[in-house]
C-alpha cells in the first residue's frame, strides 16, 4: 500500500501544473522595460554639456542676456555673453548676441563707478576732510543739481570746503561731477572762482592749483580726454582767497564756450565753520 501511494504522489507531481501568482512574470518584465527606458532617457539628457535636455534657443538666451543687463547684473551678463559667443552660432545668431556687447560694457563701467564711490576713503583724504571748514552761507539749492551747459556737458556741484594752511593761507576746494555728452578734451584751468564783491567790475578771480592730498581733498582733476557719458567726480582747488570775499561763485569756461561761460553761486561770503 505504501508503494502504491508513493507512485500516486509522484504521478500527481508530474501531471498537475501549479502556475505562479497571476501577472507576476509580466510585472517583472514591465519593471525591467521601464528601468531600461528611464536609463536611456537619463543618458540622453546628460549628453548635452552635462546638463538637462532642454533645447537650446538663441532667442531665449538673448532675452535672458538683455534681462541681466537691465537688472545691472553686469558680471553675469558678461559671463553669459562669452559663453554664447563660444558656441558654434550662425552669422545671424552672432549678430543678435553682439548687439548686447555695448550694453554690457556700459553696465560694467557703471558698476565700476558705483564701486569706486562706495570704496572707503583714503586715510589721508579722510583726515583732510575732517580738518576742513564748511561755508556757513553755502547756496545749497545750487548743489546736487545737474547743470547742462550748451548741450555738450553736464556739471554738478557736489561740495565746497575750505582749508587753512599752517602759514594762514586759505584754500577752497570745489567738488564737481562732469559728464560729457560727447568725447571731448578737458582742461582743469577751465574752472575759476570769482568774487564779484557786489560789483562785477571789481571782481577778483582765482585759478585752480595743484596741491597735496591734505589740501585739495583728492582725487583731483587734471587734463585729458573725457569719454562720452562717463562721469568724473573730483576736487578743484583754489588759493589766494581771504575773508573779504563776497558772493563766491564758480565759473566753467572751456575754450569752446567763447564768451558764454557757465557760472554758479557757491556762498554769500567766507564765514566758515567746522564740518
mmCIF file of C-alpha atoms in Angstrom:
data_model
loop_
_atom_site.group_PDB
_atom_site.id
_atom_site.type_symbol
_atom_site.label_atom_id
_atom_site.label_comp_id
_atom_site.label_asym_id
_atom_site.label_seq_id
_atom_site.Cartn_x
_atom_site.Cartn_y
_atom_site.Cartn_z
ATOM 1 C CA UNK A 1 0.000 0.000 0.000
ATOM 2 C CA UNK A 2 2.784 2.327 0.845
ATOM 3 C CA UNK A 3 4.434 1.756 -2.509
ATOM 4 C CA UNK A 4 1.195 2.454 -4.402
ATOM 5 C CA UNK A 5 0.733 5.725 -2.643
ATOM 6 C CA UNK A 6 4.248 6.798 -3.347
ATOM 7 C CA UNK A 7 3.708 6.229 -7.085
ATOM 8 C CA UNK A 8 0.445 8.056 -6.937
ATOM 9 C CA UNK A 9 2.105 11.010 -5.294
ATOM 10 C CA UNK A 10 4.759 11.066 -7.969
ATOM 11 C CA UNK A 11 2.088 10.988 -10.665
ATOM 12 C CA UNK A 12 0.347 13.990 -9.194
ATOM 13 C CA UNK A 13 3.652 15.929 -9.070
ATOM 14 C CA UNK A 14 4.335 15.229 -12.744
ATOM 15 C CA UNK A 15 0.922 15.855 -14.240
ATOM 16 C CA UNK A 16 -0.605 18.724 -12.215
ATOM 17 C CA UNK A 17 0.576 22.289 -13.130
ATOM 18 C CA UNK A 18 0.681 24.888 -10.346
ATOM 19 C CA UNK A 19 1.348 28.300 -12.091
ATOM 20 C CA UNK A 20 2.927 31.258 -10.201
ATOM 21 C CA UNK A 21 0.608 34.024 -8.997
ATOM 22 C CA UNK A 22 -1.210 35.810 -11.829
ATOM 23 C CA UNK A 23 0.710 38.668 -13.513
ATOM 24 C CA UNK A 24 3.947 38.086 -11.592
ATOM 25 C CA UNK A 25 6.155 37.451 -14.622
ATOM 26 C CA UNK A 26 4.504 40.304 -16.533
ATOM 27 C CA UNK A 27 5.222 42.751 -13.716
ATOM 28 C CA UNK A 28 8.874 41.768 -13.652
ATOM 29 C CA UNK A 29 9.145 42.298 -17.429
ATOM 30 C CA UNK A 30 7.424 45.684 -17.255
ATOM 31 C CA UNK A 31 9.760 46.906 -14.459
ATOM 32 C CA UNK A 32 12.806 45.869 -16.463
ATOM 33 C CA UNK A 33 11.478 47.710 -19.524
ATOM 34 C CA UNK A 34 10.796 50.857 -17.533
ATOM 35 C CA UNK A 35 14.258 50.804 -15.984
ATOM 36 C CA UNK A 36 15.785 50.396 -19.439
ATOM 37 C CA UNK A 37 13.771 53.263 -20.935
ATOM 38 C CA UNK A 38 14.474 55.532 -17.950
ATOM 39 C CA UNK A 39 18.185 54.842 -18.093
ATOM 40 C CA UNK A 40 18.271 55.652 -21.809
ATOM 41 C CA UNK A 41 16.417 58.928 -21.215
ATOM 42 C CA UNK A 42 18.758 59.886 -18.393
ATOM 43 C CA UNK A 43 21.830 59.215 -20.501
ATOM 44 C CA UNK A 44 20.357 61.259 -23.328
ATOM 45 C CA UNK A 45 19.524 64.163 -21.004
ATOM 46 C CA UNK A 46 23.090 64.216 -19.702
ATOM 47 C CA UNK A 47 24.656 64.037 -23.143
ATOM 48 C CA UNK A 48 24.486 67.818 -23.707
ATOM 49 C CA UNK A 49 27.121 69.727 -21.650
ATOM 50 C CA UNK A 50 26.385 67.540 -18.645
ATOM 51 C CA UNK A 51 23.027 69.277 -18.194
ATOM 52 C CA UNK A 52 19.362 68.630 -18.881
ATOM 53 C CA UNK A 53 17.939 68.013 -22.315
ATOM 54 C CA UNK A 54 16.335 71.491 -22.599
ATOM 55 C CA UNK A 55 16.509 72.522 -26.233
ATOM 56 C CA UNK A 56 18.865 75.462 -26.883
ATOM 57 C CA UNK A 57 17.070 78.610 -28.030
ATOM 58 C CA UNK A 58 19.134 81.630 -29.082
ATOM 59 C CA UNK A 59 16.085 83.880 -28.686
ATOM 60 C CA UNK A 60 15.632 82.807 -25.064
ATOM 61 C CA UNK A 61 19.337 83.215 -24.359
ATOM 62 C CA UNK A 62 19.436 86.727 -25.854
ATOM 63 C CA UNK A 63 16.313 87.669 -23.885
ATOM 64 C CA UNK A 64 17.993 86.462 -20.696
ATOM 65 C CA UNK A 65 21.130 88.440 -21.616
ATOM 66 C CA UNK A 66 19.062 91.618 -22.043
ATOM 67 C CA UNK A 67 17.330 90.967 -18.729
ATOM 68 C CA UNK A 68 20.664 90.653 -16.915
ATOM 69 C CA UNK A 69 21.817 93.961 -18.382
ATOM 70 C CA UNK A 70 18.562 95.623 -17.368
ATOM 71 C CA UNK A 71 18.906 94.242 -13.836
ATOM 72 C CA UNK A 72 22.501 95.604 -13.655
ATOM 73 C CA UNK A 73 23.782 92.074 -13.145
ATOM 74 C CA UNK A 74 26.804 93.062 -15.214
ATOM 75 C CA UNK A 75 29.208 90.244 -14.353
ATOM 76 C CA UNK A 76 26.600 87.563 -15.032
ATOM 77 C CA UNK A 77 25.729 89.267 -18.321
ATOM 78 C CA UNK A 78 29.406 89.259 -19.322
ATOM 79 C CA UNK A 79 29.741 85.553 -18.455
ATOM 80 C CA UNK A 80 26.640 84.624 -20.473
ATOM 81 C CA UNK A 81 27.811 86.740 -23.422
ATOM 82 C CA UNK A 82 31.183 84.980 -23.501
ATOM 83 C CA UNK A 83 29.506 81.584 -23.181
ATOM 84 C CA UNK A 84 27.188 82.304 -26.097
ATOM 85 C CA UNK A 85 29.975 83.662 -28.320
ATOM 86 C CA UNK A 86 31.968 80.483 -27.659
ATOM 87 C CA UNK A 87 29.194 78.379 -29.191
ATOM 88 C CA UNK A 88 29.006 77.443 -32.850
ATOM 89 C CA UNK A 89 26.498 80.136 -33.797
ATOM 90 C CA UNK A 90 25.478 81.077 -37.302
ATOM 91 C CA UNK A 91 26.089 84.680 -38.503
ATOM 92 C CA UNK A 92 22.555 85.837 -37.651
ATOM 93 C CA UNK A 93 22.766 84.433 -34.132
ATOM 94 C CA UNK A 94 26.173 86.048 -33.630
ATOM 95 C CA UNK A 95 24.747 89.445 -34.602
ATOM 96 C CA UNK A 96 21.895 89.042 -32.135
ATOM 97 C CA UNK A 97 24.362 88.409 -29.321
ATOM 98 C CA UNK A 98 26.867 91.106 -30.352
ATOM 99 C CA UNK A 99 24.144 93.766 -30.251
ATOM 100 C CA UNK A 100 24.266 93.431 -26.457
ATOM 101 C CA UNK A 101 28.035 93.976 -26.213
ATOM 102 C CA UNK A 102 27.893 97.770 -25.797
ATOM 103 C CA UNK A 103 25.158 97.428 -23.203
ATOM 104 C CA UNK A 104 27.361 95.061 -21.193
ATOM 105 C CA UNK A 105 30.375 97.397 -21.449
ATOM 106 C CA UNK A 106 28.281 100.344 -20.275
ATOM 107 C CA UNK A 107 26.869 98.244 -17.443
ATOM 108 C CA UNK A 108 30.369 97.225 -16.301
ATOM 109 C CA UNK A 109 31.609 100.830 -16.365
ATOM 110 C CA UNK A 110 28.658 101.994 -14.308
ATOM 111 C CA UNK A 111 29.267 99.146 -11.872
ATOM 112 C CA UNK A 112 32.940 100.123 -11.530
ATOM 113 C CA UNK A 113 31.925 103.751 -10.890
ATOM 114 C CA UNK A 114 29.490 102.677 -8.160
ATOM 115 C CA UNK A 115 32.131 100.515 -6.528
ATOM 116 C CA UNK A 116 34.633 103.392 -6.618
ATOM 117 C CA UNK A 117 32.152 105.729 -4.939
ATOM 118 C CA UNK A 118 31.375 103.145 -2.280
ATOM 119 C CA UNK A 119 35.048 102.425 -1.606
ATOM 120 C CA UNK A 120 36.345 103.697 1.746
ATOM 121 C CA UNK A 121 38.225 106.991 1.679
ATOM 122 C CA UNK A 122 41.983 107.005 1.733
ATOM 123 C CA UNK A 123 43.067 107.725 5.357
ATOM 124 C CA UNK A 124 44.906 110.885 4.277
ATOM 125 C CA UNK A 125 41.812 112.153 2.468
ATOM 126 C CA UNK A 126 39.532 111.325 5.391
ATOM 127 C CA UNK A 127 41.853 113.196 7.741
ATOM 128 C CA UNK A 128 41.945 116.221 5.425
ATOM 129 C CA UNK A 129 38.142 116.328 5.185
ATOM 130 C CA UNK A 130 37.826 116.053 8.959
ATOM 131 C CA UNK A 131 40.042 119.137 9.329
ATOM 132 C CA UNK A 132 38.319 121.105 6.561
ATOM 133 C CA UNK A 133 35.900 124.002 7.064
ATOM 134 C CA UNK A 134 32.444 124.388 5.548
ATOM 135 C CA UNK A 135 30.676 127.548 4.428
ATOM 136 C CA UNK A 136 28.004 128.907 6.764
ATOM 137 C CA UNK A 137 26.382 130.767 3.843
ATOM 138 C CA UNK A 138 26.535 127.966 1.251
ATOM 139 C CA UNK A 139 23.896 128.128 -1.502
ATOM 140 C CA UNK A 140 22.543 124.575 -1.008
ATOM 141 C CA UNK A 141 19.985 124.929 -3.796
ATOM 142 C CA UNK A 142 22.802 125.093 -6.358
ATOM 143 C CA UNK A 143 24.319 121.769 -5.260
ATOM 144 C CA UNK A 144 23.496 118.202 -6.340
ATOM 145 C CA UNK A 145 21.554 119.568 -9.317
ATOM 146 C CA UNK A 146 22.972 118.759 -12.810
ATOM 147 C CA UNK A 147 23.500 121.847 -14.964
ATOM 148 C CA UNK A 148 23.579 121.126 -18.698
ATOM 149 C CA UNK A 149 25.942 123.520 -20.437
ATOM 150 C CA UNK A 150 25.500 124.285 -24.145
ATOM 151 C CA UNK A 151 24.012 120.794 -24.628
ATOM 152 C CA UNK A 152 27.574 119.460 -24.524
ATOM 153 C CA UNK A 153 28.399 118.681 -20.914
ATOM 154 C CA UNK A 154 26.569 118.285 -17.603
ATOM 155 C CA UNK A 155 28.178 119.756 -14.487
ATOM 156 C CA UNK A 156 27.023 119.084 -10.917
ATOM 157 C CA UNK A 157 28.363 120.825 -7.808
ATOM 158 C CA UNK A 158 28.783 118.227 -5.067
ATOM 159 C CA UNK A 159 30.501 120.145 -2.238
ATOM 160 C CA UNK A 160 32.635 123.160 -1.373
ATOM 161 C CA UNK A 161 35.097 123.313 1.533
ATOM 162 C CA UNK A 162 37.945 125.448 2.787
ATOM 163 C CA UNK A 163 41.293 124.687 4.398
ATOM 164 C CA UNK A 164 43.682 126.915 6.297
ATOM 165 C CA UNK A 165 47.353 126.064 5.947
ATOM 166 C CA UNK A 166 49.911 126.345 8.737
ATOM 167 C CA UNK A 167 51.002 129.765 7.438
ATOM 168 C CA UNK A 168 47.416 131.049 7.400
ATOM 169 C CA UNK A 169 46.746 130.767 3.662
ATOM 170 C CA UNK A 170 43.177 129.997 2.747
ATOM 171 C CA UNK A 171 42.411 127.296 0.158
ATOM 172 C CA UNK A 172 38.988 126.458 -1.257
ATOM 173 C CA UNK A 173 38.132 123.084 -2.808
ATOM 174 C CA UNK A 174 35.082 122.616 -5.031
ATOM 175 C CA UNK A 175 33.956 119.051 -5.720
ATOM 176 C CA UNK A 176 32.333 118.706 -9.129
ATOM 177 C CA UNK A 177 30.940 115.913 -11.292
ATOM 178 C CA UNK A 178 31.371 116.295 -15.042
ATOM 179 C CA UNK A 179 29.500 114.138 -17.549
ATOM 180 C CA UNK A 180 30.260 114.973 -21.215
ATOM 181 C CA UNK A 181 27.637 114.250 -23.848
ATOM 182 C CA UNK A 182 30.378 113.555 -26.363
ATOM 183 C CA UNK A 183 34.011 112.522 -26.116
ATOM 184 C CA UNK A 184 35.959 115.732 -25.576
ATOM 185 C CA UNK A 185 39.160 117.218 -24.171
ATOM 186 C CA UNK A 186 39.134 118.553 -20.643
ATOM 187 C CA UNK A 187 41.317 121.205 -19.035
ATOM 188 C CA UNK A 188 41.156 121.871 -15.302
ATOM 189 C CA UNK A 189 42.055 125.517 -15.992
ATOM 190 C CA UNK A 190 38.589 125.964 -17.499
ATOM 191 C CA UNK A 191 37.397 126.411 -13.889
ATOM 192 C CA UNK A 192 37.790 129.676 -11.990
ATOM 193 C CA UNK A 193 36.435 131.008 -8.716
ATOM 194 C CA UNK A 194 35.207 134.577 -8.728
ATOM 195 C CA UNK A 195 34.272 137.161 -6.139
ATOM 196 C CA UNK A 196 32.149 139.970 -7.547
ATOM 197 C CA UNK A 197 32.136 141.876 -4.248
ATOM 198 C CA UNK A 198 28.727 143.338 -5.113
ATOM 199 C CA UNK A 199 30.093 144.784 -8.358
ATOM 200 C CA UNK A 200 31.202 142.692 -11.328
ATOM 201 C CA UNK A 201 33.742 145.319 -12.408
ATOM 202 C CA UNK A 202 35.517 144.811 -9.087
ATOM 203 C CA UNK A 203 35.544 141.041 -9.364
ATOM 204 C CA UNK A 204 38.561 139.030 -8.279
ATOM 205 C CA UNK A 205 39.393 135.720 -9.986
ATOM 206 C CA UNK A 206 41.150 132.646 -8.607
ATOM 207 C CA UNK A 207 42.571 129.912 -10.812
ATOM 208 C CA UNK A 208 42.927 126.267 -9.759
ATOM 209 C CA UNK A 209 46.195 124.978 -8.286
ATOM 210 C CA UNK A 210 47.689 121.520 -7.784
ATOM 211 C CA UNK A 211 48.433 120.643 -4.148
ATOM 212 C CA UNK A 212 48.920 117.585 -1.969
ATOM 213 C CA UNK A 213 46.017 115.390 -0.865
ATOM 214 C CA UNK A 214 45.882 117.074 2.547
ATOM 215 C CA UNK A 215 44.956 120.377 0.910
ATOM 216 C CA UNK A 216 42.807 119.504 -2.090
ATOM 217 C CA UNK A 217 40.741 116.538 -0.844
ATOM 218 C CA UNK A 218 41.836 114.042 -3.511
ATOM 219 C CA UNK A 219 41.152 112.737 -6.112
ATOM 220 C CA UNK A 220 41.625 115.809 -8.259
ATOM 221 C CA UNK A 221 41.022 116.700 -11.862
ATOM 222 C CA UNK A 222 43.840 117.246 -14.307
ATOM 223 C CA UNK A 223 43.741 117.437 -18.086
ATOM 224 C CA UNK A 224 42.964 114.884 -20.777
ATOM 225 C CA UNK A 225 40.138 113.278 -22.678
ATOM 226 C CA UNK A 226 36.714 112.657 -21.224
ATOM 227 C CA UNK A 227 34.640 109.806 -22.638
ATOM 228 C CA UNK A 228 31.067 110.467 -23.705
ATOM 229 C CA UNK A 229 28.549 109.635 -20.992
ATOM 230 C CA UNK A 230 31.173 108.688 -18.409
ATOM 231 C CA UNK A 231 31.035 110.860 -15.288
ATOM 232 C CA UNK A 232 34.121 112.092 -13.453
ATOM 233 C CA UNK A 233 33.939 113.363 -9.861
ATOM 234 C CA UNK A 234 36.871 115.187 -8.297
ATOM 235 C CA UNK A 235 38.046 118.295 -6.455
ATOM 236 C CA UNK A 236 39.306 121.536 -7.992
ATOM 237 C CA UNK A 237 41.324 123.615 -5.532
ATOM 238 C CA UNK A 238 41.953 127.376 -5.468
ATOM 239 C CA UNK A 239 44.183 129.628 -3.365
ATOM 240 C CA UNK A 240 44.566 133.344 -2.658
ATOM 241 C CA UNK A 241 41.144 133.858 -1.076
ATOM 242 C CA UNK A 242 40.543 135.908 2.083
ATOM 243 C CA UNK A 243 37.703 136.664 4.472
ATOM 244 C CA UNK A 244 36.687 139.726 2.426
ATOM 245 C CA UNK A 245 35.303 137.562 -0.412
ATOM 246 C CA UNK A 246 31.629 138.219 -1.149
ATOM 247 C CA UNK A 247 29.281 136.275 -3.405
ATOM 248 C CA UNK A 248 31.709 133.467 -4.138
ATOM 249 C CA UNK A 249 30.909 131.666 -7.384
ATOM 250 C CA UNK A 250 32.349 129.080 -9.760
ATOM 251 C CA UNK A 251 32.825 129.696 -13.451
ATOM 252 C CA UNK A 252 33.291 126.953 -16.063
ATOM 253 C CA UNK A 253 34.608 128.367 -19.313
ATOM 254 C CA UNK A 254 36.197 125.836 -21.686
ATOM 255 C CA UNK A 255 37.862 127.179 -24.821
ATOM 256 C CA UNK A 256 34.908 126.150 -26.990
ATOM 257 C CA UNK A 257 32.433 128.144 -24.856
ATOM 258 C CA UNK A 258 33.572 131.533 -26.162
ATOM 259 C CA UNK A 259 32.149 134.424 -24.174
ATOM 260 C CA UNK A 260 29.226 132.499 -22.706
ATOM 261 C CA UNK A 261 30.534 130.616 -19.618
ATOM 262 C CA UNK A 262 28.558 128.673 -17.020
ATOM 263 C CA UNK A 263 28.505 130.449 -13.640
ATOM 264 C CA UNK A 264 27.065 129.072 -10.405
ATOM 265 C CA UNK A 265 26.920 130.720 -6.970
ATOM 266 C CA UNK A 266 28.616 128.872 -4.107
ATOM 267 C CA UNK A 267 28.293 131.001 -0.972
ATOM 268 C CA UNK A 268 27.342 134.507 0.079
ATOM 269 C CA UNK A 269 30.584 135.123 1.979
ATOM 270 C CA UNK A 270 33.578 133.435 3.608
ATOM 271 C CA UNK A 271 32.060 132.687 7.021
ATOM 272 C CA UNK A 272 33.457 129.241 7.843
ATOM 273 C CA UNK A 273 32.789 126.604 10.484
ATOM 274 C CA UNK A 274 33.766 123.045 11.260
ATOM 275 C CA UNK A 275 32.206 120.173 9.254
#
